[in-house]
């Protein structure tokens, strides 16, 4: 894939590539529309840590605002999961929702 902005003009491949594996896991769970408390429980984090990860993901993707990140992640859930699989080789093991 090229480094052109990804579909919406908001996500670029290079910005997605900059996410850590844990940030990817959080982003995928956001895309699955899980509340922060459930994300924290799934990943064995404190809820405050999920808030921090959301902020870092937003900064790296240049997406400002909790709801904007959530909406964007949900809209591209399948594409994000595919990119994670392509780059990391395996899907995160999360319960199906």
PDB file of N, CA, C and O in Angstrom, residues 33-65:
ATOM      1  N   UNK A  33     -16.415  -1.365  19.080  1.00  0.00           N
ATOM      2  CA  UNK A  33     -17.381  -0.590  19.861  1.00  0.00           C
ATOM      3  C   UNK A  33     -17.443  -0.999  21.333  1.00  0.00           C
ATOM      4  O   UNK A  33     -18.485  -0.869  21.975  1.00  0.00           O
ATOM      5  N   UNK A  34     -16.330  -1.451  21.875  1.00  0.00           N
ATOM      6  CA  UNK A  34     -16.290  -1.782  23.298  1.00  0.00           C
ATOM      7  C   UNK A  34     -16.104  -0.519  24.125  1.00  0.00           C
ATOM      8  O   UNK A  34     -15.321   0.363  23.752  1.00  0.00           O
ATOM      9  N   UNK A  35     -16.782  -0.422  25.261  1.00  0.00           N
ATOM     10  CA  UNK A  35     -16.528   0.689  26.174  1.00  0.00           C
ATOM     11  C   UNK A  35     -15.133   0.546  26.803  1.00  0.00           C
ATOM     12  O   UNK A  35     -14.578  -0.557  26.856  1.00  0.00           O
ATOM     13  N   UNK A  36     -14.593   1.645  27.270  1.00  0.00           N
ATOM     14  CA  UNK A  36     -13.248   1.640  27.847  1.00  0.00           C
ATOM     15  C   UNK A  36     -13.097   0.632  28.976  1.00  0.00           C
ATOM     16  O   UNK A  36     -12.060  -0.027  29.085  1.00  0.00           O
ATOM     17  N   UNK A  37     -14.096   0.484  29.810  1.00  0.00           N
ATOM     18  CA  UNK A  37     -14.016  -0.468  30.924  1.00  0.00           C
ATOM     19  C   UNK A  37     -13.855  -1.899  30.413  1.00  0.00           C
ATOM     20  O   UNK A  37     -13.092  -2.693  30.975  1.00  0.00           O
ATOM     21  N   UNK A  38     -14.553  -2.234  29.337  1.00  0.00           N
ATOM     22  CA  UNK A  38     -14.436  -3.572  28.752  1.00  0.00           C
ATOM     23  C   UNK A  38     -13.089  -3.768  28.065  1.00  0.00           C
ATOM     24  O   UNK A  38     -12.509  -4.857  28.107  1.00  0.00           O
ATOM     25  N   UNK A  39     -12.596  -2.724  27.410  1.00  0.00           N
ATOM     26  CA  UNK A  39     -11.262  -2.796  26.802  1.00  0.00           C
ATOM     27  C   UNK A  39     -10.229  -3.039  27.893  1.00  0.00           C
ATOM     28  O   UNK A  39      -9.352  -3.895  27.759  1.00  0.00           O
ATOM     29  N   UNK A  40     -10.351  -2.302  28.981  1.00  0.00           N
ATOM     30  CA  UNK A  40      -9.414  -2.462  30.101  1.00  0.00           C
ATOM     31  C   UNK A  40      -9.461  -3.887  30.643  1.00  0.00           C
ATOM     32  O   UNK A  40      -8.413  -4.504  30.883  1.00  0.00           O
ATOM     33  N   UNK A  41     -10.642  -4.418  30.824  1.00  0.00           N
ATOM     34  CA  UNK A  41     -10.776  -5.778  31.348  1.00  0.00           C
ATOM     35  C   UNK A  41     -10.195  -6.796  30.368  1.00  0.00           C
ATOM     36  O   UNK A  41      -9.473  -7.713  30.775  1.00  0.00           O
ATOM     37  N   UNK A  42     -10.470  -6.641  29.083  1.00  0.00           N
ATOM     38  CA  UNK A  42      -9.984  -7.571  28.070  1.00  0.00           C
ATOM     39  C   UNK A  42      -8.463  -7.601  28.019  1.00  0.00           C
ATOM     40  O   UNK A  42      -7.864  -8.662  27.876  1.00  0.00           O
ATOM     41  N   UNK A  43      -7.836  -6.432  28.153  1.00  0.00           N
ATOM     42  CA  UNK A  43      -6.380  -6.329  28.046  1.00  0.00           C
ATOM     43  C   UNK A  43      -5.670  -6.317  29.401  1.00  0.00           C
ATOM     44  O   UNK A  43      -4.458  -6.129  29.451  1.00  0.00           O
ATOM     45  N   UNK A  44      -6.426  -6.501  30.472  1.00  0.00           N
ATOM     46  CA  UNK A  44      -5.875  -6.486  31.837  1.00  0.00           C
ATOM     47  C   UNK A  44      -5.175  -5.172  32.152  1.00  0.00           C
ATOM     48  O   UNK A  44      -4.062  -5.135  32.679  1.00  0.00           O
ATOM     49  N   UNK A  45      -5.840  -4.059  31.800  1.00  0.00           N
ATOM     50  CA  UNK A  45      -5.362  -2.707  32.073  1.00  0.00           C
ATOM     51  C   UNK A  45      -6.292  -2.049  33.076  1.00  0.00           C
ATOM     52  O   UNK A  45      -7.412  -2.501  33.289  1.00  0.00           O
ATOM     53  N   UNK A  46      -5.852  -0.924  33.583  1.00  0.00           N
ATOM     54  CA  UNK A  46      -6.739  -0.010  34.288  1.00  0.00           C
ATOM     55  C   UNK A  46      -7.458   0.829  33.227  1.00  0.00           C
ATOM     56  O   UNK A  46      -6.920   1.071  32.139  1.00  0.00           O
ATOM     57  N   UNK A  47      -8.649   1.281  33.546  1.00  0.00           N
ATOM     58  CA  UNK A  47      -9.403   2.107  32.599  1.00  0.00           C
ATOM     59  C   UNK A  47      -8.629   3.368  32.232  1.00  0.00           C
ATOM     60  O   UNK A  47      -8.647   3.804  31.081  1.00  0.00           O
ATOM     61  N   UNK A  48      -7.906   3.933  33.168  1.00  0.00           N
ATOM     62  CA  UNK A  48      -7.094   5.124  32.908  1.00  0.00           C
ATOM     63  C   UNK A  48      -6.043   4.840  31.830  1.00  0.00           C
ATOM     64  O   UNK A  48      -5.755   5.692  30.993  1.00  0.00           O
ATOM     65  N   UNK A  49      -5.499   3.636  31.819  1.00  0.00           N
ATOM     66  CA  UNK A  49      -4.524   3.272  30.786  1.00  0.00           C
ATOM     67  C   UNK A  49      -5.166   3.270  29.403  1.00  0.00           C
ATOM     68  O   UNK A  49      -4.546   3.692  28.424  1.00  0.00           O
ATOM     69  N   UNK A  50      -6.404   2.809  29.316  1.00  0.00           N
ATOM     70  CA  UNK A  50      -7.111   2.824  28.034  1.00  0.00           C
ATOM     71  C   UNK A  50      -7.284   4.270  27.567  1.00  0.00           C
ATOM     72  O   UNK A  50      -7.084   4.577  26.384  1.00  0.00           O
ATOM     73  N   UNK A  51      -7.609   5.169  28.476  1.00  0.00           N
ATOM     74  CA  UNK A  51      -7.742   6.587  28.119  1.00  0.00           C
ATOM     75  C   UNK A  51      -6.416   7.118  27.576  1.00  0.00           C
ATOM     76  O   UNK A  51      -6.402   7.864  26.588  1.00  0.00           O
ATOM     77  N   UNK A  52      -5.312   6.727  28.224  1.00  0.00           N
ATOM     78  CA  UNK A  52      -3.986   7.165  27.761  1.00  0.00           C
ATOM     79  C   UNK A  52      -3.670   6.602  26.382  1.00  0.00           C
ATOM     80  O   UNK A  52      -3.144   7.313  25.524  1.00  0.00           O
ATOM     81  N   UNK A  53      -3.986   5.331  26.171  1.00  0.00           N
ATOM     82  CA  UNK A  53      -3.762   4.731  24.855  1.00  0.00           C
ATOM     83  C   UNK A  53      -4.602   5.424  23.790  1.00  0.00           C
ATOM     84  O   UNK A  53      -4.123   5.689  22.691  1.00  0.00           O
ATOM     85  N   UNK A  54      -5.857   5.719  24.104  1.00  0.00           N
ATOM     86  CA  UNK A  54      -6.716   6.435  23.155  1.00  0.00           C
ATOM     87  C   UNK A  54      -6.075   7.764  22.756  1.00  0.00           C
ATOM     88  O   UNK A  54      -6.080   8.127  21.577  1.00  0.00           O
ATOM     89  N   UNK A  55      -5.567   8.475  23.726  1.00  0.00           N
ATOM     90  CA  UNK A  55      -4.942   9.774  23.451  1.00  0.00           C
ATOM     91  C   UNK A  55      -3.713   9.611  22.561  1.00  0.00           C
ATOM     92  O   UNK A  55      -3.526  10.373  21.596  1.00  0.00           O
ATOM     93  N   UNK A  56      -2.875   8.615  22.862  1.00  0.00           N
ATOM     94  CA  UNK A  56      -1.676   8.392  22.043  1.00  0.00           C
ATOM     95  C   UNK A  56      -2.043   7.965  20.629  1.00  0.00           C
ATOM     96  O   UNK A  56      -1.419   8.406  19.657  1.00  0.00           O
ATOM     97  N   UNK A  57      -3.037   7.105  20.500  1.00  0.00           N
ATOM     98  CA  UNK A  57      -3.490   6.676  19.175  1.00  0.00           C
ATOM     99  C   UNK A  57      -4.004   7.882  18.396  1.00  0.00           C
ATOM    100  O   UNK A  57      -3.655   8.079  17.232  1.00  0.00           O
ATOM    101  N   UNK A  58      -4.818   8.698  19.039  1.00  0.00           N
ATOM    102  CA  UNK A  58      -5.333   9.903  18.391  1.00  0.00           C
ATOM    103  C   UNK A  58      -4.221  10.826  17.940  1.00  0.00           C
ATOM    104  O   UNK A  58      -4.265  11.363  16.827  1.00  0.00           O
ATOM    105  N   UNK A  59      -3.209  11.005  18.783  1.00  0.00           N
ATOM    106  CA  UNK A  59      -2.078  11.852  18.411  1.00  0.00           C
ATOM    107  C   UNK A  59      -1.340  11.293  17.202  1.00  0.00           C
ATOM    108  O   UNK A  59      -1.007  12.027  16.272  1.00  0.00           O
ATOM    109  N   UNK A  60      -1.068   9.991  17.222  1.00  0.00           N
ATOM    110  CA  UNK A  60      -0.330   9.383  16.119  1.00  0.00           C
ATOM    111  C   UNK A  60      -1.111   9.402  14.815  1.00  0.00           C
ATOM    112  O   UNK A  60      -0.526   9.525  13.739  1.00  0.00           O
ATOM    113  N   UNK A  61      -2.428   9.259  14.899  1.00  0.00           N
ATOM    114  CA  UNK A  61      -3.263   9.247  13.698  1.00  0.00           C
ATOM    115  C   UNK A  61      -3.760  10.637  13.322  1.00  0.00           C
ATOM    116  O   UNK A  61      -4.473  10.796  12.337  1.00  0.00           O
ATOM    117  N   UNK A  62      -3.393  11.620  14.142  1.00  0.00           N
ATOM    118  CA  UNK A  62      -3.833  13.003  13.930  1.00  0.00           C
ATOM    119  C   UNK A  62      -5.354  13.096  13.911  1.00  0.00           C
ATOM    120  O   UNK A  62      -5.950  13.761  13.058  1.00  0.00           O
ATOM    121  N   UNK A  63      -5.967  12.385  14.854  1.00  0.00           N
ATOM    122  CA  UNK A  63      -7.419  12.373  15.009  1.00  0.00           C
ATOM    123  C   UNK A  63      -7.711  12.936  16.394  1.00  0.00           C
ATOM    124  O   UNK A  63      -7.292  12.380  17.394  1.00  0.00           O
ATOM    125  N   UNK A  64      -8.406  14.026  16.428  1.00  0.00           N
ATOM    126  CA  UNK A  64      -8.684  14.691  17.692  1.00  0.00           C
ATOM    127  C   UNK A  64     -10.098  14.396  18.165  1.00  0.00           C
ATOM    128  O   UNK A  64     -11.054  14.552  17.408  1.00  0.00           O
ATOM    129  N   UNK A  65     -10.203  13.939  19.383  1.00  0.00           N
ATOM    130  CA  UNK A  65     -11.513  13.711  19.980  1.00  0.00           C
ATOM    131  C   UNK A  65     -11.861  12.237  20.099  1.00  0.00           C
ATOM    132  O   UNK A  65     -11.645  11.438  19.197  1.00  0.00           O
TER     133      UNK A  65
END
